[in-house]
Amino acid sequence: MRHHLKTGAAALMGGLWISGAAVAGNVTEPVVEPPVIAPAPVINTSDWTGFYTGLQLGYADMDGVDPLDGDNTTYGFHAGYDIDLGDWVIGGELDYDKTDVDLGGAASADSVARLKLKGGYDLGNTLIYATAGAARADTSVGNETGPFAGVGITYKVTDSYTVGAEVLEHRFSDVGGTPDNDLDATTITLRGSLRF
C-alpha cells in the first residue's frame, strides 16, 4: 500500500509540475519585435534652371608695374540665369563690384564690372563651376577692359536662397594708355543669392 501511495504521490506531483509548466507557458505573452522599416531613398530633384540675383562681399588684390600695387575690400551685386542639363549646368551672369584700391599713390581702382559665362557640375544642392569672360575696371587713369577666369561653388540653403564663394583672376593691359603698364587682379567674394 505504501508503494502505491508513493507511486500515486509521485504521479500527482509530476502531473502538477507538467500542468504548472503548461499554465506558466500560456500566461506569458511572446515578445514580438516590430519590423525594421528602412527609410525611403532620397531622390535628388534639385533644379538649377532659373534667374537669380544677389549681393557679394569680398577682397581685391591688384599687382602691376611699380607702383601699381594695392588691395582693399569689395562689395557689389550680381544677376544671372542658369540652365540645368542634368549633371551639368551652364549659365551667364553680370556682376559689379565697388572698391577703392589705392594703387601705390599713382592711381586708384574704383570698380570692376564683369560679363560671365559659367559651366559647372550639379551635385544636387551644391554646384561647382568654372567661369570666364570680360571685365572692365574703372580706374582714376582710365577704364580698362581685360579677360578673367575663375572657379566658384554655390550651395542651396533652400530652393530660393543660395550662398557661395568665388575666386577670379583678372588681366588688364596698358593701364592708363601706357604700354606694358599691366595690372593683375585677384578677387575673392562671398555671395548670397535669391533664385526665381
mmCIF file with all atom_site columns, C-alpha atoms in Angstrom:
data_model
loop_
_atom_site.group_PDB
_atom_site.id
_atom_site.type_symbol
_atom_site.label_atom_id
_atom_site.label_alt_id
_atom_site.label_comp_id
_atom_site.label_asym_id
_atom_site.label_entity_id
_atom_site.label_seq_id
_atom_site.pdbx_PDB_ins_code
_atom_site.Cartn_x
_atom_site.Cartn_y
_atom_site.Cartn_z
_atom_site.occupancy
_atom_site.B_iso_or_equiv
_atom_site.pdbx_formal_charge
_atom_site.auth_seq_id
_atom_site.auth_comp_id
_atom_site.auth_asym_id
_atom_site.auth_atom_id
_atom_site.pdbx_PDB_model_num
ATOM 1   C CA . MET A 1 1   ? 0.000  0.000   0.000   1.00 0.00 ? 1   MET A CA 1
ATOM 2   C CA . ARG A 1 2   ? 2.841  2.255   0.831   1.00 0.00 ? 2   ARG A CA 1
ATOM 3   C CA . HIS A 1 3   ? 4.328  1.606   -2.566  1.00 0.00 ? 3   HIS A CA 1
ATOM 4   C CA . HIS A 1 4   ? 1.038  2.603   -4.206  1.00 0.00 ? 4   HIS A CA 1
ATOM 5   C CA . LEU A 1 5   ? 0.867  5.770   -2.147  1.00 0.00 ? 5   LEU A CA 1
ATOM 6   C CA . LYS A 1 6   ? 4.413  6.730   -3.098  1.00 0.00 ? 6   LYS A CA 1
ATOM 7   C CA . THR A 1 7   ? 3.744  5.981   -6.758  1.00 0.00 ? 7   THR A CA 1
ATOM 8   C CA . GLY A 1 8   ? 0.466  7.893   -6.649  1.00 0.00 ? 8   GLY A CA 1
ATOM 9   C CA . ALA A 1 9   ? 2.063  10.836  -4.876  1.00 0.00 ? 9   ALA A CA 1
ATOM 10  C CA . ALA A 1 10  ? 4.885  10.879  -7.391  1.00 0.00 ? 10  ALA A CA 1
ATOM 11  C CA . ALA A 1 11  ? 2.417  10.723  -10.271 1.00 0.00 ? 11  ALA A CA 1
ATOM 12  C CA . LEU A 1 12  ? 0.343  13.508  -8.724  1.00 0.00 ? 12  LEU A CA 1
ATOM 13  C CA . MET A 1 13  ? 3.416  15.691  -8.228  1.00 0.00 ? 13  MET A CA 1
ATOM 14  C CA . GLY A 1 14  ? 4.594  15.036  -11.798 1.00 0.00 ? 14  GLY A CA 1
ATOM 15  C CA . GLY A 1 15  ? 1.176  15.910  -13.153 1.00 0.00 ? 15  GLY A CA 1
ATOM 16  C CA . LEU A 1 16  ? 1.030  19.123  -11.155 1.00 0.00 ? 16  LEU A CA 1
ATOM 17  C CA . TRP A 1 17  ? 4.512  20.080  -12.344 1.00 0.00 ? 17  TRP A CA 1
ATOM 18  C CA . ILE A 1 18  ? 3.614  19.472  -16.019 1.00 0.00 ? 18  ILE A CA 1
ATOM 19  C CA . SER A 1 19  ? 0.314  21.343  -15.724 1.00 0.00 ? 19  SER A CA 1
ATOM 20  C CA . GLY A 1 20  ? 2.058  24.179  -13.874 1.00 0.00 ? 20  GLY A CA 1
ATOM 21  C CA . ALA A 1 21  ? 4.634  24.438  -16.621 1.00 0.00 ? 21  ALA A CA 1
ATOM 22  C CA . ALA A 1 22  ? 1.904  24.400  -19.241 1.00 0.00 ? 22  ALA A CA 1
ATOM 23  C CA . VAL A 1 23  ? -0.060 27.108  -17.442 1.00 0.00 ? 23  VAL A CA 1
ATOM 24  C CA . ALA A 1 24  ? 3.068  29.174  -16.903 1.00 0.00 ? 24  ALA A CA 1
ATOM 25  C CA . GLY A 1 25  ? 3.864  28.948  -20.614 1.00 0.00 ? 25  GLY A CA 1
ATOM 26  C CA . ASN A 1 26  ? 0.398  30.171  -21.566 1.00 0.00 ? 26  ASN A CA 1
ATOM 27  C CA . VAL A 1 27  ? 0.345  33.110  -19.166 1.00 0.00 ? 27  VAL A CA 1
ATOM 28  C CA . THR A 1 28  ? 3.449  34.806  -20.589 1.00 0.00 ? 28  THR A CA 1
ATOM 29  C CA . GLU A 1 29  ? 2.818  36.613  -23.869 1.00 0.00 ? 29  GLU A CA 1
ATOM 30  C CA . PRO A 1 30  ? 5.501  36.118  -26.517 1.00 0.00 ? 30  PRO A CA 1
ATOM 31  C CA . VAL A 1 31  ? 7.619  39.205  -27.257 1.00 0.00 ? 31  VAL A CA 1
ATOM 32  C CA . VAL A 1 32  ? 7.057  40.340  -30.845 1.00 0.00 ? 32  VAL A CA 1
ATOM 33  C CA . GLU A 1 33  ? 9.760  42.605  -32.273 1.00 0.00 ? 33  GLU A CA 1
ATOM 34  C CA . PRO A 1 34  ? 8.419  45.389  -34.510 1.00 0.00 ? 34  PRO A CA 1
ATOM 35  C CA . PRO A 1 35  ? 9.574  45.089  -38.122 1.00 0.00 ? 35  PRO A CA 1
ATOM 36  C CA . VAL A 1 36  ? 12.507 47.275  -39.144 1.00 0.00 ? 36  VAL A CA 1
ATOM 37  C CA . ILE A 1 37  ? 11.465 49.619  -41.941 1.00 0.00 ? 37  ILE A CA 1
ATOM 38  C CA . ALA A 1 38  ? 14.300 51.193  -43.914 1.00 0.00 ? 38  ALA A CA 1
ATOM 39  C CA . PRO A 1 39  ? 13.840 54.876  -44.835 1.00 0.00 ? 39  PRO A CA 1
ATOM 40  C CA . ALA A 1 40  ? 12.945 55.563  -48.420 1.00 0.00 ? 40  ALA A CA 1
ATOM 41  C CA . PRO A 1 41  ? 15.933 56.616  -50.534 1.00 0.00 ? 41  PRO A CA 1
ATOM 42  C CA . VAL A 1 42  ? 16.276 60.359  -51.031 1.00 0.00 ? 42  VAL A CA 1
ATOM 43  C CA . ILE A 1 43  ? 15.944 61.256  -54.706 1.00 0.00 ? 43  ILE A CA 1
ATOM 44  C CA . ASN A 1 44  ? 17.791 64.373  -55.797 1.00 0.00 ? 44  ASN A CA 1
ATOM 45  C CA . THR A 1 45  ? 15.322 66.621  -57.582 1.00 0.00 ? 45  THR A CA 1
ATOM 46  C CA . SER A 1 46  ? 17.307 69.848  -57.286 1.00 0.00 ? 46  SER A CA 1
ATOM 47  C CA . ASP A 1 47  ? 16.911 72.010  -60.386 1.00 0.00 ? 47  ASP A CA 1
ATOM 48  C CA . TRP A 1 48  ? 19.236 74.944  -61.045 1.00 0.00 ? 48  TRP A CA 1
ATOM 49  C CA . THR A 1 49  ? 17.294 76.368  -64.008 1.00 0.00 ? 49  THR A CA 1
ATOM 50  C CA . GLY A 1 50  ? 16.129 79.947  -63.498 1.00 0.00 ? 50  GLY A CA 1
ATOM 51  C CA . PHE A 1 51  ? 17.008 83.554  -62.791 1.00 0.00 ? 51  PHE A CA 1
ATOM 52  C CA . TYR A 1 52  ? 18.927 84.626  -59.692 1.00 0.00 ? 52  TYR A CA 1
ATOM 53  C CA . THR A 1 53  ? 20.198 87.868  -58.207 1.00 0.00 ? 53  THR A CA 1
ATOM 54  C CA . GLY A 1 54  ? 22.096 88.778  -55.071 1.00 0.00 ? 54  GLY A CA 1
ATOM 55  C CA . LEU A 1 55  ? 24.830 90.608  -53.207 1.00 0.00 ? 55  LEU A CA 1
ATOM 56  C CA . GLN A 1 56  ? 28.522 89.904  -52.653 1.00 0.00 ? 56  GLN A CA 1
ATOM 57  C CA . LEU A 1 57  ? 31.289 90.967  -50.307 1.00 0.00 ? 57  LEU A CA 1
ATOM 58  C CA . GLY A 1 58  ? 34.948 90.321  -50.974 1.00 0.00 ? 58  GLY A CA 1
ATOM 59  C CA . TYR A 1 59  ? 38.573 91.343  -51.271 1.00 0.00 ? 59  TYR A CA 1
ATOM 60  C CA . ALA A 1 60  ? 40.667 92.515  -54.239 1.00 0.00 ? 60  ALA A CA 1
ATOM 61  C CA . ASP A 1 61  ? 44.454 92.311  -54.530 1.00 0.00 ? 61  ASP A CA 1
ATOM 62  C CA . MET A 1 62  ? 45.881 94.230  -57.505 1.00 0.00 ? 62  MET A CA 1
ATOM 63  C CA . ASP A 1 63  ? 49.501 93.929  -58.671 1.00 0.00 ? 63  ASP A CA 1
ATOM 64  C CA . GLY A 1 64  ? 51.202 95.775  -61.504 1.00 0.00 ? 64  GLY A CA 1
ATOM 65  C CA . VAL A 1 65  ? 54.376 97.551  -62.528 1.00 0.00 ? 65  VAL A CA 1
ATOM 66  C CA . ASP A 1 66  ? 55.645 99.646  -59.588 1.00 0.00 ? 66  ASP A CA 1
ATOM 67  C CA . PRO A 1 67  ? 53.963 101.467 -58.034 1.00 0.00 ? 67  PRO A CA 1
ATOM 68  C CA . LEU A 1 68  ? 50.630 99.993  -59.249 1.00 0.00 ? 68  LEU A CA 1
ATOM 69  C CA . ASP A 1 69  ? 50.011 97.698  -56.265 1.00 0.00 ? 69  ASP A CA 1
ATOM 70  C CA . GLY A 1 70  ? 47.215 97.706  -53.705 1.00 0.00 ? 70  GLY A CA 1
ATOM 71  C CA . ASP A 1 71  ? 44.364 95.851  -52.068 1.00 0.00 ? 71  ASP A CA 1
ATOM 72  C CA . ASN A 1 72  ? 41.022 96.582  -50.412 1.00 0.00 ? 72  ASN A CA 1
ATOM 73  C CA . THR A 1 73  ? 37.564 95.195  -49.721 1.00 0.00 ? 73  THR A CA 1
ATOM 74  C CA . THR A 1 74  ? 34.900 94.975  -52.425 1.00 0.00 ? 74  THR A CA 1
ATOM 75  C CA . TYR A 1 75  ? 31.105 94.897  -52.361 1.00 0.00 ? 75  TYR A CA 1
ATOM 76  C CA . GLY A 1 76  ? 28.547 94.612  -55.105 1.00 0.00 ? 76  GLY A CA 1
ATOM 77  C CA . PHE A 1 77  ? 25.688 92.754  -56.754 1.00 0.00 ? 77  PHE A CA 1
ATOM 78  C CA . HIS A 1 78  ? 25.134 90.096  -59.429 1.00 0.00 ? 78  HIS A CA 1
ATOM 79  C CA . ALA A 1 79  ? 22.323 88.753  -61.612 1.00 0.00 ? 79  ALA A CA 1
ATOM 80  C CA . GLY A 1 80  ? 22.217 85.795  -63.963 1.00 0.00 ? 80  GLY A CA 1
ATOM 81  C CA . TYR A 1 81  ? 20.414 82.823  -65.452 1.00 0.00 ? 81  TYR A CA 1
ATOM 82  C CA . ASP A 1 82  ? 21.284 79.107  -65.215 1.00 0.00 ? 82  ASP A CA 1
ATOM 83  C CA . ILE A 1 83  ? 20.123 76.147  -67.320 1.00 0.00 ? 83  ILE A CA 1
ATOM 84  C CA . ASP A 1 84  ? 20.209 72.697  -65.680 1.00 0.00 ? 84  ASP A CA 1
ATOM 85  C CA . LEU A 1 85  ? 21.085 69.994  -68.235 1.00 0.00 ? 85  LEU A CA 1
ATOM 86  C CA . GLY A 1 86  ? 21.033 67.092  -65.768 1.00 0.00 ? 86  GLY A CA 1
ATOM 87  C CA . ASP A 1 87  ? 24.546 66.523  -64.461 1.00 0.00 ? 87  ASP A CA 1
ATOM 88  C CA . TRP A 1 88  ? 25.776 69.811  -65.962 1.00 0.00 ? 88  TRP A CA 1
ATOM 89  C CA . VAL A 1 89  ? 24.687 73.434  -65.522 1.00 0.00 ? 89  VAL A CA 1
ATOM 90  C CA . ILE A 1 90  ? 25.511 76.319  -67.871 1.00 0.00 ? 90  ILE A CA 1
ATOM 91  C CA . GLY A 1 91  ? 24.685 79.980  -67.467 1.00 0.00 ? 91  GLY A CA 1
ATOM 92  C CA . GLY A 1 92  ? 25.528 83.632  -67.850 1.00 0.00 ? 92  GLY A CA 1
ATOM 93  C CA . GLU A 1 93  ? 25.910 86.433  -65.326 1.00 0.00 ? 93  GLU A CA 1
ATOM 94  C CA . LEU A 1 94  ? 26.537 90.153  -64.949 1.00 0.00 ? 94  LEU A CA 1
ATOM 95  C CA . ASP A 1 95  ? 28.187 91.407  -61.769 1.00 0.00 ? 95  ASP A CA 1
ATOM 96  C CA . TYR A 1 96  ? 29.559 94.651  -60.413 1.00 0.00 ? 96  TYR A CA 1
ATOM 97  C CA . ASP A 1 97  ? 31.976 95.299  -57.539 1.00 0.00 ? 97  ASP A CA 1
ATOM 98  C CA . LYS A 1 98  ? 32.642 98.675  -55.946 1.00 0.00 ? 98  LYS A CA 1
ATOM 99  C CA . THR A 1 99  ? 36.038 99.178  -54.313 1.00 0.00 ? 99  THR A CA 1
ATOM 100 C CA . ASP A 1 100 ? 38.671 101.803 -53.518 1.00 0.00 ? 100 ASP A CA 1
ATOM 101 C CA . VAL A 1 101 ? 42.091 100.266 -54.144 1.00 0.00 ? 101 VAL A CA 1
ATOM 102 C CA . ASP A 1 102 ? 44.961 102.751 -53.835 1.00 0.00 ? 102 ASP A CA 1
ATOM 103 C CA . LEU A 1 103 ? 47.488 101.684 -56.484 1.00 0.00 ? 103 LEU A CA 1
ATOM 104 C CA . GLY A 1 104 ? 50.629 102.982 -54.793 1.00 0.00 ? 104 GLY A CA 1
ATOM 105 C CA . GLY A 1 105 ? 49.549 106.622 -54.964 1.00 0.00 ? 105 GLY A CA 1
ATOM 106 C CA . ALA A 1 106 ? 49.863 106.625 -58.785 1.00 0.00 ? 106 ALA A CA 1
ATOM 107 C CA . ALA A 1 107 ? 46.207 105.711 -59.403 1.00 0.00 ? 107 ALA A CA 1
ATOM 108 C CA . SER A 1 108 ? 43.179 104.110 -57.802 1.00 0.00 ? 108 SER A CA 1
ATOM 109 C CA . ALA A 1 109 ? 40.767 101.387 -58.870 1.00 0.00 ? 109 ALA A CA 1
ATOM 110 C CA . ASP A 1 110 ? 37.151 102.299 -58.167 1.00 0.00 ? 110 ASP A CA 1
ATOM 111 C CA . SER A 1 111 ? 35.074 99.404  -59.558 1.00 0.00 ? 111 SER A CA 1
ATOM 112 C CA . VAL A 1 112 ? 35.065 96.253  -61.688 1.00 0.00 ? 112 VAL A CA 1
ATOM 113 C CA . ALA A 1 113 ? 32.152 95.078  -63.876 1.00 0.00 ? 113 ALA A CA 1
ATOM 114 C CA . ARG A 1 114 ? 32.057 91.587  -65.419 1.00 0.00 ? 114 ARG A CA 1
ATOM 115 C CA . LEU A 1 115 ? 30.200 89.684  -68.126 1.00 0.00 ? 115 LEU A CA 1
ATOM 116 C CA . LYS A 1 116 ? 30.472 85.965  -67.279 1.00 0.00 ? 116 LYS A CA 1
ATOM 117 C CA . LEU A 1 117 ? 29.895 82.604  -68.894 1.00 0.00 ? 117 LEU A CA 1
ATOM 118 C CA . LYS A 1 118 ? 29.585 79.717  -66.428 1.00 0.00 ? 118 LYS A CA 1
ATOM 119 C CA . GLY A 1 119 ? 29.708 75.942  -66.679 1.00 0.00 ? 119 GLY A CA 1
ATOM 120 C CA . GLY A 1 120 ? 29.554 73.552  -63.749 1.00 0.00 ? 120 GLY A CA 1
ATOM 121 C CA . TYR A 1 121 ? 28.712 70.167  -62.308 1.00 0.00 ? 121 TYR A CA 1
ATOM 122 C CA . ASP A 1 122 ? 25.427 69.555  -60.460 1.00 0.00 ? 122 ASP A CA 1
ATOM 123 C CA . LEU A 1 123 ? 25.974 67.737  -57.142 1.00 0.00 ? 123 LEU A CA 1
ATOM 124 C CA . GLY A 1 124 ? 22.350 68.125  -56.012 1.00 0.00 ? 124 GLY A CA 1
ATOM 125 C CA . ASN A 1 125 ? 22.203 71.059  -53.614 1.00 0.00 ? 125 ASN A CA 1
ATOM 126 C CA . THR A 1 126 ? 25.795 72.026  -54.474 1.00 0.00 ? 126 THR A CA 1
ATOM 127 C CA . LEU A 1 127 ? 27.033 73.428  -57.776 1.00 0.00 ? 127 LEU A CA 1
ATOM 128 C CA . ILE A 1 128 ? 30.757 73.679  -58.550 1.00 0.00 ? 128 ILE A CA 1
ATOM 129 C CA . TYR A 1 129 ? 31.637 75.711  -61.631 1.00 0.00 ? 129 TYR A CA 1
ATOM 130 C CA . ALA A 1 130 ? 34.259 77.438  -63.720 1.00 0.00 ? 130 ALA A CA 1
ATOM 131 C CA . THR A 1 131 ? 33.661 80.890  -65.138 1.00 0.00 ? 131 THR A CA 1
ATOM 132 C CA . ALA A 1 132 ? 35.362 83.211  -67.644 1.00 0.00 ? 132 ALA A CA 1
ATOM 133 C CA . GLY A 1 133 ? 34.590 86.355  -69.552 1.00 0.00 ? 133 GLY A CA 1
ATOM 134 C CA . ALA A 1 134 ? 35.387 90.042  -69.879 1.00 0.00 ? 134 ALA A CA 1
ATOM 135 C CA . ALA A 1 135 ? 35.930 92.540  -67.061 1.00 0.00 ? 135 ALA A CA 1
ATOM 136 C CA . ARG A 1 136 ? 36.022 96.332  -67.145 1.00 0.00 ? 136 ARG A CA 1
ATOM 137 C CA . ALA A 1 137 ? 37.999 98.130  -64.433 1.00 0.00 ? 137 ALA A CA 1
ATOM 138 C CA . ASP A 1 138 ? 37.255 101.782 -63.697 1.00 0.00 ? 138 ASP A CA 1
ATOM 139 C CA . THR A 1 139 ? 40.500 103.463 -62.556 1.00 0.00 ? 139 THR A CA 1
ATOM 140 C CA . SER A 1 140 ? 41.481 107.065 -61.911 1.00 0.00 ? 140 SER A CA 1
ATOM 141 C CA . VAL A 1 141 ? 43.657 106.951 -65.066 1.00 0.00 ? 141 VAL A CA 1
ATOM 142 C CA . GLY A 1 142 ? 41.002 105.454 -67.348 1.00 0.00 ? 142 GLY A CA 1
ATOM 143 C CA . ASN A 1 143 ? 38.776 102.457 -67.949 1.00 0.00 ? 143 ASN A CA 1
ATOM 144 C CA . GLU A 1 144 ? 40.479 99.196  -68.877 1.00 0.00 ? 144 GLU A CA 1
ATOM 145 C CA . THR A 1 145 ? 38.924 96.009  -70.289 1.00 0.00 ? 145 THR A CA 1
ATOM 146 C CA . GLY A 1 146 ? 40.528 92.598  -69.957 1.00 0.00 ? 146 GLY A CA 1
ATOM 147 C CA . PRO A 1 147 ? 39.817 88.874  -69.598 1.00 0.00 ? 147 PRO A CA 1
ATOM 148 C CA . PHE A 1 148 ? 39.215 86.991  -66.364 1.00 0.00 ? 148 PHE A CA 1
ATOM 149 C CA . ALA A 1 149 ? 38.730 83.371  -65.322 1.00 0.00 ? 149 ALA A CA 1
ATOM 150 C CA . GLY A 1 150 ? 37.982 81.597  -62.072 1.00 0.00 ? 150 GLY A CA 1
ATOM 151 C CA . VAL A 1 151 ? 36.104 78.989  -60.093 1.00 0.00 ? 151 VAL A CA 1
ATOM 152 C CA . GLY A 1 152 ? 33.173 79.032  -57.710 1.00 0.00 ? 152 GLY A CA 1
ATOM 153 C CA . ILE A 1 153 ? 30.846 76.982  -55.561 1.00 0.00 ? 153 ILE A CA 1
ATOM 154 C CA . THR A 1 154 ? 27.177 77.547  -54.738 1.00 0.00 ? 154 THR A CA 1
ATOM 155 C CA . TYR A 1 155 ? 25.080 75.763  -52.104 1.00 0.00 ? 155 TYR A CA 1
ATOM 156 C CA . LYS A 1 156 ? 21.262 75.745  -51.960 1.00 0.00 ? 156 LYS A CA 1
ATOM 157 C CA . VAL A 1 157 ? 20.146 76.594  -48.435 1.00 0.00 ? 157 VAL A CA 1
ATOM 158 C CA . THR A 1 158 ? 16.557 76.422  -49.732 1.00 0.00 ? 158 THR A CA 1
ATOM 159 C CA . ASP A 1 159 ? 15.091 76.227  -53.238 1.00 0.00 ? 159 ASP A CA 1
ATOM 160 C CA . SER A 1 160 ? 15.036 80.026  -53.365 1.00 0.00 ? 160 SER A CA 1
ATOM 161 C CA . TYR A 1 161 ? 18.189 81.009  -51.431 1.00 0.00 ? 161 TYR A CA 1
ATOM 162 C CA . THR A 1 162 ? 21.846 80.111  -52.119 1.00 0.00 ? 162 THR A CA 1
ATOM 163 C CA . VAL A 1 163 ? 25.216 81.006  -50.636 1.00 0.00 ? 163 VAL A CA 1
ATOM 164 C CA . GLY A 1 164 ? 28.574 80.638  -52.332 1.00 0.00 ? 164 GLY A CA 1
ATOM 165 C CA . ALA A 1 165 ? 32.122 81.747  -52.911 1.00 0.00 ? 165 ALA A CA 1
ATOM 166 C CA . GLU A 1 166 ? 34.143 82.671  -55.976 1.00 0.00 ? 166 GLU A CA 1
ATOM 167 C CA . VAL A 1 167 ? 37.815 83.284  -56.834 1.00 0.00 ? 167 VAL A CA 1
ATOM 168 C CA . LEU A 1 168 ? 38.627 85.214  -60.030 1.00 0.00 ? 168 LEU A CA 1
ATOM 169 C CA . GLU A 1 169 ? 41.903 86.176  -61.712 1.00 0.00 ? 169 GLU A CA 1
ATOM 170 C CA . HIS A 1 170 ? 41.875 89.289  -63.990 1.00 0.00 ? 170 HIS A CA 1
ATOM 171 C CA . ARG A 1 171 ? 44.381 90.675  -66.532 1.00 0.00 ? 171 ARG A CA 1
ATOM 172 C CA . PHE A 1 172 ? 44.370 94.336  -67.590 1.00 0.00 ? 172 PHE A CA 1
ATOM 173 C CA . SER A 1 173 ? 46.952 95.561  -70.139 1.00 0.00 ? 173 SER A CA 1
ATOM 174 C CA . ASP A 1 174 ? 48.318 99.045  -70.799 1.00 0.00 ? 174 ASP A CA 1
ATOM 175 C CA . VAL A 1 175 ? 46.578 100.718 -67.843 1.00 0.00 ? 175 VAL A CA 1
ATOM 176 C CA . GLY A 1 176 ? 46.158 104.453 -68.450 1.00 0.00 ? 176 GLY A CA 1
ATOM 177 C CA . GLY A 1 177 ? 47.202 104.009 -72.081 1.00 0.00 ? 177 GLY A CA 1
ATOM 178 C CA . THR A 1 178 ? 50.808 103.305 -71.044 1.00 0.00 ? 178 THR A CA 1
ATOM 179 C CA . PRO A 1 179 ? 52.366 100.344 -72.930 1.00 0.00 ? 179 PRO A CA 1
ATOM 180 C CA . ASP A 1 180 ? 53.452 97.434  -70.714 1.00 0.00 ? 180 ASP A CA 1
ATOM 181 C CA . ASN A 1 181 ? 51.688 99.048  -67.745 1.00 0.00 ? 181 ASN A CA 1
ATOM 182 C CA . ASP A 1 182 ? 49.838 95.801  -66.931 1.00 0.00 ? 182 ASP A CA 1
ATOM 183 C CA . LEU A 1 183 ? 47.679 95.117  -63.877 1.00 0.00 ? 183 LEU A CA 1
ATOM 184 C CA . ASP A 1 184 ? 46.703 91.717  -62.472 1.00 0.00 ? 184 ASP A CA 1
ATOM 185 C CA . ALA A 1 185 ? 43.828 91.496  -60.021 1.00 0.00 ? 185 ALA A CA 1
ATOM 186 C CA . THR A 1 186 ? 42.701 88.598  -57.842 1.00 0.00 ? 186 THR A CA 1
ATOM 187 C CA . THR A 1 187 ? 39.277 88.801  -56.207 1.00 0.00 ? 187 THR A CA 1
ATOM 188 C CA . ILE A 1 188 ? 37.696 86.541  -53.593 1.00 0.00 ? 188 ILE A CA 1
ATOM 189 C CA . THR A 1 189 ? 33.995 87.010  -52.871 1.00 0.00 ? 189 THR A CA 1
ATOM 190 C CA . LEU A 1 190 ? 31.284 85.533  -50.655 1.00 0.00 ? 190 LEU A CA 1
ATOM 191 C CA . ARG A 1 191 ? 27.859 85.604  -52.304 1.00 0.00 ? 191 ARG A CA 1
ATOM 192 C CA . GLY A 1 192 ? 24.217 85.324  -51.317 1.00 0.00 ? 192 GLY A CA 1
ATOM 193 C CA . SER A 1 193 ? 21.503 84.969  -53.987 1.00 0.00 ? 193 SER A CA 1
ATOM 194 C CA . LEU A 1 194 ? 17.730 84.736  -54.349 1.00 0.00 ? 194 LEU A CA 1
ATOM 195 C CA . ARG A 1 195 ? 16.579 82.316  -57.078 1.00 0.00 ? 195 ARG A CA 1
ATOM 196 C CA . PHE A 1 196 ? 13.343 82.647  -59.052 1.00 0.00 ? 196 PHE A CA 1
#
